[in-house]
Structures are given as C-alpha cells and as structure tokens.
C-alpha cells in the first residue's frame, strides 16, 4: 500500500541492474509512492542487466551515463530536467565497483590503477553527480540526494578490500558537499549504511555468504533487505525528513550498535 509520499516529485535513480539490486527496488517503490524519474547506468552495466524491463514497468526513460564522466553527468542532468518537466527532487546514487576485488587481489597487494578506477566509480562519482546538479541549479529546494554505503567505512572487514576506503570517501563527500548544498540550495545529502545485502554486486565479495549469515545472527532485528532499504530511502526522499542532512544513517537491524549477540556466543 502506497502513501503518496512522493506524489509530484521527480528524480534520477542510478545503478538499477536487476531485480536483486537496491536501486531496482527503490525505483519500484518510488513509482508506487507517486514519484516519476529517469533511470541511468553505465552502458556496460546496462548490457549486463535488465533495466529495460524496469523502465517499462515504471513508465520511465533511460539515459545512459558513465558516472565518472562529467560530460555524461551534465548531459544526464539536463535531459532529466527536460524529460521530467522541471527541477529534480530526489537522486539515488547506488554505484560501487572494485577492480581489485574482481581480480582477486588482496588489500596488501593492490594494483593502484585498479584502485584508482574503483575509487572513481564508487566514490568520486558521487562528488561529480552532486557538482553537476549543483552547478546546473537542477535541484528543487528541500530536494534529497542519497548514496548507499557500508559500515566497512568505520570498521575493518578484511575481504571488503579497497571498497572500504571508497565508502569512507563517499561518506565524507556527503558531509562536505551536504554543507554547501544545504546552506545555499536547501538540498539534503545523506548516506545509508545498509546491511550486507544479497545483490549481484554484494555477492561478488569473498566470503559473502558466511558474512551475511553472521550479520543476521548479530543483528537484533535481522539484516535489512533490499526492499527494506528501498522503503527507508523513500522516507529520506519525502518531505517528512526535511531537516535530515549530512548524516550517515545505519540501516542494519541494529548490527552497528551490537557488541555480541547470544546467537553468536552459542555458535562459538
């Protein structure tokens, strides 16, 4: 059941790949709440996924864009405003990639060309998105930008590799750019630190299945699913959270504040 929380609001959703992805679930939930949006992803990711199905389901247009290209992002923002018929109210940045992880390189044996590429895609792209929106004055007042992160930015999860560094940078961008966007445009910028989630990207991390089971046992409420995250994201896009900005918001069933659980004690 929808609440019409986003009725009349317009946005851009980055990173929908397939039905497992948080961006995909968010797009469906935004649609159910009355919002309209354009979908975007890198051309190579679009070939791998099923974004056309999502566009058809939600009545949305797709604008291919490489999130590391300022030219592509400027074009995306201009076209989105044109297609949607006005300024933007919400943006979801759901992008992450580590070449070192894909190539099986340990954190202590990074290939720095791989590191730079992953940082550009996963973290610096967020600054580029925000800057394109800011310079074009493309956001409505009280608009909301959300990026997805993970608590490896604060704590060590060895197999998360250089993505942990990328997420730390991403969260810093949200705070730093959030100040200027809030002060000058009344636009909110936040990150959601999500539970380990069985997305296509998440399952590429070594030992993921074991860790998602561990997190489930550690979290008083259990892991937050992709749909749970979509629902939470909607609240941040809505007018109900107008004074929430520059925050890293843990959405993990209580994992981040739990030292140890009875289930974990019994396991070991």
PDB file of C-alpha atoms in Angstrom:
ATOM      1  CA  UNK A   1       0.000   0.000   0.000  1.00  0.00           C
ATOM      2  CA  UNK A   2       1.391   3.380  -1.020  1.00  0.00           C
ATOM      3  CA  UNK A   3       1.107   6.615   0.931  1.00  0.00           C
ATOM      4  CA  UNK A   4       1.670   9.029  -1.982  1.00  0.00           C
ATOM      5  CA  UNK A   5       4.791  10.277  -0.172  1.00  0.00           C
ATOM      6  CA  UNK A   6       6.424  11.256  -3.459  1.00  0.00           C
ATOM      7  CA  UNK A   7       3.417  12.425  -5.443  1.00  0.00           C
ATOM      8  CA  UNK A   8       4.527  15.094  -7.906  1.00  0.00           C
ATOM      9  CA  UNK A   9       8.236  14.592  -7.170  1.00  0.00           C
ATOM     10  CA  UNK A  10      10.841  13.990  -9.886  1.00  0.00           C
ATOM     11  CA  UNK A  11      14.172  12.251  -9.674  1.00  0.00           C
ATOM     12  CA  UNK A  12      17.141  10.327 -11.037  1.00  0.00           C
ATOM     13  CA  UNK A  13      17.976   6.774  -9.991  1.00  0.00           C
ATOM     14  CA  UNK A  14      21.493   5.463 -10.623  1.00  0.00           C
ATOM     15  CA  UNK A  15      22.533   1.835 -10.590  1.00  0.00           C
ATOM     16  CA  UNK A  16      19.472  -0.366 -11.206  1.00  0.00           C
ATOM     17  CA  UNK A  17      20.911  -3.580 -12.646  1.00  0.00           C
ATOM     18  CA  UNK A  18      18.450  -6.395 -11.959  1.00  0.00           C
ATOM     19  CA  UNK A  19      15.607  -7.301  -9.612  1.00  0.00           C
ATOM     20  CA  UNK A  20      18.083  -8.028  -6.776  1.00  0.00           C
ATOM     21  CA  UNK A  21      19.510  -4.512  -6.695  1.00  0.00           C
ATOM     22  CA  UNK A  22      18.537  -1.889  -4.130  1.00  0.00           C
ATOM     23  CA  UNK A  23      18.215   0.727  -6.872  1.00  0.00           C
ATOM     24  CA  UNK A  24      15.726  -1.528  -8.695  1.00  0.00           C
ATOM     25  CA  UNK A  25      13.599  -1.976  -5.556  1.00  0.00           C
ATOM     26  CA  UNK A  26      13.834   1.756  -4.856  1.00  0.00           C
ATOM     27  CA  UNK A  27      12.618   2.600  -8.358  1.00  0.00           C
ATOM     28  CA  UNK A  28       9.615   0.312  -7.934  1.00  0.00           C
ATOM     29  CA  UNK A  29       8.824   1.827  -4.529  1.00  0.00           C
ATOM     30  CA  UNK A  30       9.217   5.414  -5.761  1.00  0.00           C
ATOM     31  CA  UNK A  31       6.801   4.567  -8.576  1.00  0.00           C
ATOM     32  CA  UNK A  32       4.313   3.121  -6.072  1.00  0.00           C
ATOM     33  CA  UNK A  33       4.590   6.316  -3.995  1.00  0.00           C
ATOM     34  CA  UNK A  34       3.705   8.525  -6.960  1.00  0.00           C
ATOM     35  CA  UNK A  35       7.180   9.732  -7.976  1.00  0.00           C
ATOM     36  CA  UNK A  36       8.500   9.938 -11.525  1.00  0.00           C
ATOM     37  CA  UNK A  37      12.130   9.508 -12.531  1.00  0.00           C
ATOM     38  CA  UNK A  38      14.678   8.706 -15.171  1.00  0.00           C
ATOM     39  CA  UNK A  39      16.877   5.643 -14.832  1.00  0.00           C
ATOM     40  CA  UNK A  40      20.579   5.724 -15.578  1.00  0.00           C
ATOM     41  CA  UNK A  41      23.518   3.357 -15.604  1.00  0.00           C
ATOM     42  CA  UNK A  42      26.796   2.928 -17.419  1.00  0.00           C
ATOM     43  CA  UNK A  43      26.371   1.479 -20.923  1.00  0.00           C
ATOM     44  CA  UNK A  44      28.332  -1.676 -19.991  1.00  0.00           C
ATOM     45  CA  UNK A  45      26.171  -2.252 -16.895  1.00  0.00           C
ATOM     46  CA  UNK A  46      23.039  -1.769 -18.980  1.00  0.00           C
ATOM     47  CA  UNK A  47      24.138  -4.558 -21.303  1.00  0.00           C
ATOM     48  CA  UNK A  48      24.602  -6.866 -18.295  1.00  0.00           C
ATOM     49  CA  UNK A  49      21.285  -6.084 -16.595  1.00  0.00           C
ATOM     50  CA  UNK A  50      17.582  -5.885 -17.363  1.00  0.00           C
ATOM     51  CA  UNK A  51      16.979  -2.167 -16.917  1.00  0.00           C
ATOM     52  CA  UNK A  52      14.645  -2.056 -19.937  1.00  0.00           C
ATOM     53  CA  UNK A  53      12.148  -4.197 -18.008  1.00  0.00           C
ATOM     54  CA  UNK A  54      12.204  -1.778 -15.078  1.00  0.00           C
ATOM     55  CA  UNK A  55      11.736   1.218 -17.361  1.00  0.00           C
ATOM     56  CA  UNK A  56       8.692  -0.385 -18.933  1.00  0.00           C
ATOM     57  CA  UNK A  57       7.227  -1.351 -15.545  1.00  0.00           C
ATOM     58  CA  UNK A  58       7.611   2.150 -14.103  1.00  0.00           C
ATOM     59  CA  UNK A  59       6.957   4.187 -17.262  1.00  0.00           C
ATOM     60  CA  UNK A  60      10.449   5.660 -17.086  1.00  0.00           C
ATOM     61  CA  UNK A  61      13.008   6.704 -19.651  1.00  0.00           C
ATOM     62  CA  UNK A  62      16.616   5.537 -19.578  1.00  0.00           C
ATOM     63  CA  UNK A  63      19.549   7.906 -20.062  1.00  0.00           C
ATOM     64  CA  UNK A  64      22.888   6.059 -20.358  1.00  0.00           C
ATOM     65  CA  UNK A  65      25.683   7.810 -18.468  1.00  0.00           C
ATOM     66  CA  UNK A  66      29.148   6.988 -17.225  1.00  0.00           C
ATOM     67  CA  UNK A  67      29.111   8.366 -13.674  1.00  0.00           C
ATOM     68  CA  UNK A  68      32.849   9.066 -13.878  1.00  0.00           C
ATOM     69  CA  UNK A  69      32.335  11.406 -16.862  1.00  0.00           C
ATOM     70  CA  UNK A  70      31.413  14.994 -16.015  1.00  0.00           C
ATOM     71  CA  UNK A  71      30.250  15.489 -19.604  1.00  0.00           C
ATOM     72  CA  UNK A  72      27.906  12.486 -19.355  1.00  0.00           C
ATOM     73  CA  UNK A  73      26.563  13.660 -15.996  1.00  0.00           C
ATOM     74  CA  UNK A  74      25.948  17.215 -17.186  1.00  0.00           C
ATOM     75  CA  UNK A  75      24.043  15.768 -20.157  1.00  0.00           C
ATOM     76  CA  UNK A  76      22.100  13.421 -17.857  1.00  0.00           C
ATOM     77  CA  UNK A  77      21.021  16.257 -15.562  1.00  0.00           C
ATOM     78  CA  UNK A  78      19.949  18.492 -18.447  1.00  0.00           C
ATOM     79  CA  UNK A  79      17.985  15.708 -20.145  1.00  0.00           C
ATOM     80  CA  UNK A  80      16.365  14.581 -16.891  1.00  0.00           C
ATOM     81  CA  UNK A  81      15.047  18.093 -16.212  1.00  0.00           C
ATOM     82  CA  UNK A  82      13.763  18.273 -19.777  1.00  0.00           C
ATOM     83  CA  UNK A  83      12.109  14.829 -19.775  1.00  0.00           C
ATOM     84  CA  UNK A  84      10.561  15.199 -16.314  1.00  0.00           C
ATOM     85  CA  UNK A  85       9.379  18.746 -16.952  1.00  0.00           C
ATOM     86  CA  UNK A  86      11.099  20.516 -14.100  1.00  0.00           C
ATOM     87  CA  UNK A  87      13.795  20.516 -11.454  1.00  0.00           C
ATOM     88  CA  UNK A  88      14.807  17.376  -9.581  1.00  0.00           C
ATOM     89  CA  UNK A  89      13.527  16.457  -6.100  1.00  0.00           C
ATOM     90  CA  UNK A  90      15.471  13.274  -5.373  1.00  0.00           C
ATOM     91  CA  UNK A  91      18.543  11.353  -6.533  1.00  0.00           C
ATOM     92  CA  UNK A  92      19.775   7.881  -5.598  1.00  0.00           C
ATOM     93  CA  UNK A  93      23.485   7.081  -6.063  1.00  0.00           C
ATOM     94  CA  UNK A  94      23.736   3.282  -5.940  1.00  0.00           C
ATOM     95  CA  UNK A  95      27.088   2.654  -7.607  1.00  0.00           C
ATOM     96  CA  UNK A  96      30.073   0.615  -6.453  1.00  0.00           C
ATOM     97  CA  UNK A  97      32.842  -1.414  -8.034  1.00  0.00           C
ATOM     98  CA  UNK A  98      36.320  -2.654  -7.099  1.00  0.00           C
ATOM     99  CA  UNK A  99      38.592  -3.979  -9.813  1.00  0.00           C
ATOM    100  CA  UNK A 100      40.946  -5.311  -7.121  1.00  0.00           C
ATOM    101  CA  UNK A 101      38.104  -7.408  -5.688  1.00  0.00           C
ATOM    102  CA  UNK A 102      37.097  -8.619  -9.128  1.00  0.00           C
ATOM    103  CA  UNK A 103      40.648  -9.626  -9.918  1.00  0.00           C
ATOM    104  CA  UNK A 104      41.147 -11.340  -6.566  1.00  0.00           C
ATOM    105  CA  UNK A 105      43.917  -9.030  -5.370  1.00  0.00           C
ATOM    106  CA  UNK A 106      44.414  -8.726  -1.611  1.00  0.00           C
ATOM    107  CA  UNK A 107      44.290  -5.353   0.160  1.00  0.00           C
ATOM    108  CA  UNK A 108      48.020  -5.731   0.828  1.00  0.00           C
ATOM    109  CA  UNK A 109      48.676  -6.307  -2.888  1.00  0.00           C
ATOM    110  CA  UNK A 110      46.610  -3.683  -4.640  1.00  0.00           C
ATOM    111  CA  UNK A 111      47.233  -2.729  -8.220  1.00  0.00           C
ATOM    112  CA  UNK A 112      46.887   1.021  -7.957  1.00  0.00           C
ATOM    113  CA  UNK A 113      45.481   1.523 -11.432  1.00  0.00           C
ATOM    114  CA  UNK A 114      42.659  -0.783 -10.288  1.00  0.00           C
ATOM    115  CA  UNK A 115      42.349   1.169  -7.033  1.00  0.00           C
ATOM    116  CA  UNK A 116      42.025   4.485  -8.846  1.00  0.00           C
ATOM    117  CA  UNK A 117      39.356   3.118 -11.175  1.00  0.00           C
ATOM    118  CA  UNK A 118      37.311   1.695  -8.309  1.00  0.00           C
ATOM    119  CA  UNK A 119      37.603   4.942  -6.329  1.00  0.00           C
ATOM    120  CA  UNK A 120      36.459   6.967  -9.339  1.00  0.00           C
ATOM    121  CA  UNK A 121      33.423   4.745  -9.940  1.00  0.00           C
ATOM    122  CA  UNK A 122      32.436   4.134  -6.320  1.00  0.00           C
ATOM    123  CA  UNK A 123      33.268   7.394  -4.551  1.00  0.00           C
ATOM    124  CA  UNK A 124      34.457  10.326  -6.645  1.00  0.00           C
ATOM    125  CA  UNK A 125      31.448   9.778  -8.920  1.00  0.00           C
ATOM    126  CA  UNK A 126      29.260  10.916  -6.017  1.00  0.00           C
ATOM    127  CA  UNK A 127      31.044  14.260  -5.889  1.00  0.00           C
ATOM    128  CA  UNK A 128      30.719  14.539  -9.674  1.00  0.00           C
ATOM    129  CA  UNK A 129      26.973  13.843  -9.518  1.00  0.00           C
ATOM    130  CA  UNK A 130      26.484  16.426  -6.774  1.00  0.00           C
ATOM    131  CA  UNK A 131      28.607  19.007  -8.571  1.00  0.00           C
ATOM    132  CA  UNK A 132      26.704  18.553 -11.835  1.00  0.00           C
ATOM    133  CA  UNK A 133      23.394  19.016 -10.024  1.00  0.00           C
ATOM    134  CA  UNK A 134      24.736  21.991  -8.062  1.00  0.00           C
ATOM    135  CA  UNK A 135      26.248  23.878 -10.990  1.00  0.00           C
ATOM    136  CA  UNK A 136      23.133  23.382 -13.124  1.00  0.00           C
ATOM    137  CA  UNK A 137      20.908  24.517 -10.207  1.00  0.00           C
ATOM    138  CA  UNK A 138      18.895  21.421 -11.103  1.00  0.00           C
ATOM    139  CA  UNK A 139      17.544  20.552  -7.621  1.00  0.00           C
ATOM    140  CA  UNK A 140      14.377  21.938  -6.088  1.00  0.00           C
ATOM    141  CA  UNK A 141      14.591  23.376  -2.582  1.00  0.00           C
ATOM    142  CA  UNK A 142      14.227  20.627   0.046  1.00  0.00           C
ATOM    143  CA  UNK A 143      15.374  18.076  -2.502  1.00  0.00           C
ATOM    144  CA  UNK A 144      17.200  14.974  -1.299  1.00  0.00           C
ATOM    145  CA  UNK A 145      20.263  13.065  -2.522  1.00  0.00           C
ATOM    146  CA  UNK A 146      21.036   9.645  -1.047  1.00  0.00           C
ATOM    147  CA  UNK A 147      24.047   7.386  -1.603  1.00  0.00           C
ATOM    148  CA  UNK A 148      24.432   3.812  -0.405  1.00  0.00           C
ATOM    149  CA  UNK A 149      27.374   2.841   1.775  1.00  0.00           C
ATOM    150  CA  UNK A 150      28.526   0.131   4.176  1.00  0.00           C
ATOM    151  CA  UNK A 151      29.942   0.156   7.681  1.00  0.00           C
ATOM    152  CA  UNK A 152      33.336  -1.081   6.450  1.00  0.00           C
ATOM    153  CA  UNK A 153      33.945   2.679   6.254  1.00  0.00           C
ATOM    154  CA  UNK A 154      34.138   2.609  10.077  1.00  0.00           C
ATOM    155  CA  UNK A 155      35.169  -0.951  10.951  1.00  0.00           C
ATOM    156  CA  UNK A 156      37.506  -3.454   9.352  1.00  0.00           C
ATOM    157  CA  UNK A 157      36.053  -6.239   7.228  1.00  0.00           C
ATOM    158  CA  UNK A 158      39.190  -7.717   5.600  1.00  0.00           C
ATOM    159  CA  UNK A 159      37.575  -9.152   2.464  1.00  0.00           C
ATOM    160  CA  UNK A 160      35.792  -5.871   1.657  1.00  0.00           C
ATOM    161  CA  UNK A 161      39.196  -4.724   0.455  1.00  0.00           C
ATOM    162  CA  UNK A 162      39.610  -1.235  -1.061  1.00  0.00           C
ATOM    163  CA  UNK A 163      35.837  -0.761  -1.202  1.00  0.00           C
ATOM    164  CA  UNK A 164      36.103   0.155   2.492  1.00  0.00           C
ATOM    165  CA  UNK A 165      38.292   3.131   1.567  1.00  0.00           C
ATOM    166  CA  UNK A 166      35.902   4.077  -1.221  1.00  0.00           C
ATOM    167  CA  UNK A 167      32.938   4.084   1.153  1.00  0.00           C
ATOM    168  CA  UNK A 168      34.819   6.228   3.698  1.00  0.00           C
ATOM    169  CA  UNK A 169      35.483   8.786   0.959  1.00  0.00           C
ATOM    170  CA  UNK A 170      31.849   8.614  -0.207  1.00  0.00           C
ATOM    171  CA  UNK A 171      30.581   9.373   3.301  1.00  0.00           C
ATOM    172  CA  UNK A 172      32.968  12.301   3.616  1.00  0.00           C
ATOM    173  CA  UNK A 173      31.694  13.749   0.329  1.00  0.00           C
ATOM    174  CA  UNK A 174      28.121  13.575   1.663  1.00  0.00           C
ATOM    175  CA  UNK A 175      29.111  15.621   4.731  1.00  0.00           C
ATOM    176  CA  UNK A 176      31.266  18.132   2.871  1.00  0.00           C
ATOM    177  CA  UNK A 177      29.029  18.715  -0.155  1.00  0.00           C
ATOM    178  CA  UNK A 178      25.964  18.431   2.054  1.00  0.00           C
ATOM    179  CA  UNK A 179      27.038  21.568   3.903  1.00  0.00           C
ATOM    180  CA  UNK A 180      27.191  23.690   0.744  1.00  0.00           C
ATOM    181  CA  UNK A 181      24.100  22.151  -0.859  1.00  0.00           C
ATOM    182  CA  UNK A 182      22.125  22.713   2.342  1.00  0.00           C
ATOM    183  CA  UNK A 183      23.374  26.230   3.031  1.00  0.00           C
ATOM    184  CA  UNK A 184      22.931  27.551  -0.484  1.00  0.00           C
ATOM    185  CA  UNK A 185      20.154  25.422  -2.045  1.00  0.00           C
ATOM    186  CA  UNK A 186      18.313  23.787   0.916  1.00  0.00           C
ATOM    187  CA  UNK A 187      19.123  20.363  -0.547  1.00  0.00           C
ATOM    188  CA  UNK A 188      19.752  17.367   1.747  1.00  0.00           C
ATOM    189  CA  UNK A 189      22.634  14.931   1.217  1.00  0.00           C
ATOM    190  CA  UNK A 190      22.817  11.685   3.209  1.00  0.00           C
ATOM    191  CA  UNK A 191      24.254   8.182   3.057  1.00  0.00           C
ATOM    192  CA  UNK A 192      22.538   4.968   4.119  1.00  0.00           C
ATOM    193  CA  UNK A 193      24.832   2.355   5.657  1.00  0.00           C
ATOM    194  CA  UNK A 194      22.988  -0.807   4.683  1.00  0.00           C
ATOM    195  CA  UNK A 195      23.194  -4.375   5.976  1.00  0.00           C
ATOM    196  CA  UNK A 196      25.099  -6.828   3.780  1.00  0.00           C
ATOM    197  CA  UNK A 197      22.543  -7.449   1.042  1.00  0.00           C
ATOM    198  CA  UNK A 198      22.322 -10.265  -1.493  1.00  0.00           C
ATOM    199  CA  UNK A 199      22.670  -8.069  -4.578  1.00  0.00           C
ATOM    200  CA  UNK A 200      24.637  -9.051  -7.676  1.00  0.00           C
ATOM    201  CA  UNK A 201      27.469  -6.733  -6.607  1.00  0.00           C
ATOM    202  CA  UNK A 202      27.421  -7.814  -2.955  1.00  0.00           C
ATOM    203  CA  UNK A 203      27.716 -11.480  -3.821  1.00  0.00           C
ATOM    204  CA  UNK A 204      30.998 -10.734  -5.577  1.00  0.00           C
ATOM    205  CA  UNK A 205      32.739 -10.117  -2.236  1.00  0.00           C
ATOM    206  CA  UNK A 206      34.794 -13.088  -0.968  1.00  0.00           C
ATOM    207  CA  UNK A 207      33.105 -14.937   1.899  1.00  0.00           C
ATOM    208  CA  UNK A 208      29.844 -13.033   1.416  1.00  0.00           C
ATOM    209  CA  UNK A 209      27.509 -15.919   2.265  1.00  0.00           C
ATOM    210  CA  UNK A 210      29.246 -16.559   5.600  1.00  0.00           C
ATOM    211  CA  UNK A 211      29.249 -12.905   6.484  1.00  0.00           C
ATOM    212  CA  UNK A 212      25.576 -12.308   5.696  1.00  0.00           C
ATOM    213  CA  UNK A 213      24.765 -15.251   7.987  1.00  0.00           C
ATOM    214  CA  UNK A 214      26.966 -13.787  10.738  1.00  0.00           C
ATOM    215  CA  UNK A 215      25.339 -10.351  10.400  1.00  0.00           C
ATOM    216  CA  UNK A 216      21.903 -11.944  10.626  1.00  0.00           C
ATOM    217  CA  UNK A 217      22.887 -13.585  13.932  1.00  0.00           C
ATOM    218  CA  UNK A 218      24.412 -10.353  15.250  1.00  0.00           C
ATOM    219  CA  UNK A 219      21.516  -8.019  14.413  1.00  0.00           C
ATOM    220  CA  UNK A 220      18.641  -7.874  16.932  1.00  0.00           C
ATOM    221  CA  UNK A 221      16.168  -7.208  14.107  1.00  0.00           C
ATOM    222  CA  UNK A 222      17.987  -9.277  11.497  1.00  0.00           C
ATOM    223  CA  UNK A 223      19.513  -7.975   8.277  1.00  0.00           C
ATOM    224  CA  UNK A 224      17.713  -5.259   6.345  1.00  0.00           C
ATOM    225  CA  UNK A 225      16.709  -6.497   2.888  1.00  0.00           C
ATOM    226  CA  UNK A 226      16.944  -4.605  -0.391  1.00  0.00           C
ATOM    227  CA  UNK A 227      13.228  -3.812  -0.117  1.00  0.00           C
ATOM    228  CA  UNK A 228      13.684  -2.586   3.463  1.00  0.00           C
ATOM    229  CA  UNK A 229      16.389  -0.245   2.187  1.00  0.00           C
ATOM    230  CA  UNK A 230      14.143   0.985  -0.604  1.00  0.00           C
ATOM    231  CA  UNK A 231      11.425   1.794   1.929  1.00  0.00           C
ATOM    232  CA  UNK A 232      13.890   3.678   4.136  1.00  0.00           C
ATOM    233  CA  UNK A 233      15.230   5.598   1.145  1.00  0.00           C
ATOM    234  CA  UNK A 234      11.700   6.756   0.324  1.00  0.00           C
ATOM    235  CA  UNK A 235      11.421   8.392   3.751  1.00  0.00           C
ATOM    236  CA  UNK A 236      14.599  10.354   3.011  1.00  0.00           C
ATOM    237  CA  UNK A 237      13.233  11.433  -0.370  1.00  0.00           C
ATOM    238  CA  UNK A 238       9.981  12.577   1.232  1.00  0.00           C
ATOM    239  CA  UNK A 239       9.103  15.861   2.935  1.00  0.00           C
ATOM    240  CA  UNK A 240       8.979  14.065   6.297  1.00  0.00           C
ATOM    241  CA  UNK A 241      12.781  14.290   6.694  1.00  0.00           C
ATOM    242  CA  UNK A 242      13.420  17.864   5.593  1.00  0.00           C
ATOM    243  CA  UNK A 243      15.918  18.623   8.355  1.00  0.00           C
ATOM    244  CA  UNK A 244      17.993  15.444   7.992  1.00  0.00           C
ATOM    245  CA  UNK A 245      21.226  16.112   6.134  1.00  0.00           C
ATOM    246  CA  UNK A 246      24.960  15.326   6.178  1.00  0.00           C
ATOM    247  CA  UNK A 247      24.184  12.089   8.040  1.00  0.00           C
ATOM    248  CA  UNK A 248      25.442   8.540   7.684  1.00  0.00           C
ATOM    249  CA  UNK A 249      22.347   6.578   8.673  1.00  0.00           C
ATOM    250  CA  UNK A 250      22.811   2.970   9.769  1.00  0.00           C
ATOM    251  CA  UNK A 251      20.099   0.705   8.389  1.00  0.00           C
ATOM    252  CA  UNK A 252      21.252  -2.681   9.594  1.00  0.00           C
ATOM    253  CA  UNK A 253      18.836  -4.161  12.113  1.00  0.00           C
ATOM    254  CA  UNK A 254      20.979  -2.914  14.985  1.00  0.00           C
ATOM    255  CA  UNK A 255      24.229  -4.599  13.879  1.00  0.00           C
ATOM    256  CA  UNK A 256      26.267  -1.393  14.173  1.00  0.00           C
ATOM    257  CA  UNK A 257      25.486  -0.999  17.896  1.00  0.00           C
ATOM    258  CA  UNK A 258      25.708  -4.660  18.911  1.00  0.00           C
ATOM    259  CA  UNK A 259      28.924  -5.873  20.543  1.00  0.00           C
ATOM    260  CA  UNK A 260      27.951  -9.534  20.544  1.00  0.00           C
ATOM    261  CA  UNK A 261      24.713 -11.487  20.414  1.00  0.00           C
ATOM    262  CA  UNK A 262      23.604 -14.630  22.238  1.00  0.00           C
ATOM    263  CA  UNK A 263      23.360 -16.440  18.893  1.00  0.00           C
ATOM    264  CA  UNK A 264      26.995 -15.679  18.097  1.00  0.00           C
ATOM    265  CA  UNK A 265      28.132 -16.727  21.599  1.00  0.00           C
ATOM    266  CA  UNK A 266      26.300 -20.026  21.225  1.00  0.00           C
ATOM    267  CA  UNK A 267      27.777 -20.563  17.766  1.00  0.00           C
ATOM    268  CA  UNK A 268      31.351 -20.240  19.002  1.00  0.00           C
TER     269      UNK A 268
END
